[in-house]
Amino acid sequence: MNDMPDVETLSFEEAFRELEDLVERMETGNLPLEETIRLFERGSLLARHCQNLLDKAELKLQQLTASPDGEATVAPFDEGSR
């Protein structure tokens, strides 16, 4: 696992793909306990990184709207419009 890239340097797609691969490997049940623990720890880091990237993307999707008095305001992205 030491030859793995630092989680923080991965794009969302890279991190998510690696996370999927780790889950698949762990689901086989054919791994030694120590390897399973290492994979779980890496997976936890990957999941947290993916969530952070999604949170940042959501902030970028905030919409600028004009208030009745002409002032520009920031409105959160409307999740209902997905």
XYZ file of C-alpha atoms in Angstrom:
82
model
C 0.000 0.000 0.000
C 2.985 2.320 0.375
C 3.248 2.665 -3.416
C -0.263 4.139 -3.571
C -0.558 7.843 -4.442
C -1.498 10.281 -1.704
C -5.291 10.413 -1.503
C -5.314 14.227 -1.577
C -3.700 14.239 -5.042
C -6.433 12.106 -6.629
C -9.310 13.453 -8.667
C -12.820 12.456 -7.647
C -12.977 9.897 -10.438
C -9.618 8.343 -9.527
C -10.470 8.157 -5.837
C -13.930 6.719 -6.481
C -12.565 4.098 -8.889
C -9.921 3.048 -6.356
C -12.555 2.896 -3.618
C -14.722 0.638 -5.779
C -11.723 -1.628 -6.426
C -10.929 -1.841 -2.707
C -14.509 -2.754 -1.858
C -14.506 -5.455 -4.514
C -11.250 -6.908 -3.173
C -12.537 -6.872 0.392
C -15.826 -8.503 -0.580
C -14.011 -11.590 -1.851
C -13.133 -12.453 1.747
C -9.877 -14.081 0.643
C -7.547 -11.540 2.245
C -5.500 -11.810 5.420
C -6.774 -9.722 8.321
C -3.906 -7.202 8.173
C -4.459 -6.591 4.465
C -8.189 -6.143 5.049
C -7.466 -3.573 7.756
C -5.063 -1.671 5.462
C -7.630 -1.670 2.682
C -10.349 -0.483 5.074
C -8.148 2.395 6.290
C -7.317 3.423 2.723
C -10.981 3.153 1.776
C -11.980 5.414 4.662
C -9.521 8.052 3.458
C -10.771 7.722 -0.106
C -14.422 8.025 0.962
C -13.679 11.143 3.021
C -11.734 12.670 0.111
C -14.605 11.966 -2.303
C -17.102 13.555 0.100
C -14.893 16.643 0.479
C -14.658 17.003 -3.300
C -18.443 16.649 -3.622
C -18.962 19.274 -0.912
C -16.665 21.690 -2.774
C -18.487 21.032 -6.041
C -21.838 21.741 -4.386
C -20.558 25.098 -3.144
C -19.539 25.986 -6.702
C -23.088 25.301 -7.841
C -24.510 28.123 -5.749
C -26.474 30.497 -7.894
C -26.286 34.265 -7.876
C -29.745 35.779 -7.768
C -31.007 39.350 -7.592
C -33.029 40.388 -4.560
C -36.050 42.724 -4.947
C -33.884 45.748 -4.080
C -31.379 44.930 -6.842
C -28.691 43.572 -4.548
C -26.921 40.421 -5.674
C -27.304 37.549 -3.236
C -26.003 34.024 -3.164
C -28.662 31.333 -3.092
C -27.897 27.689 -2.456
C -28.199 25.280 -5.346
C -31.769 23.986 -5.555
C -31.482 20.239 -4.973
C -35.055 19.788 -6.121
C -34.106 20.762 -9.672
C -31.863 17.726 -10.168
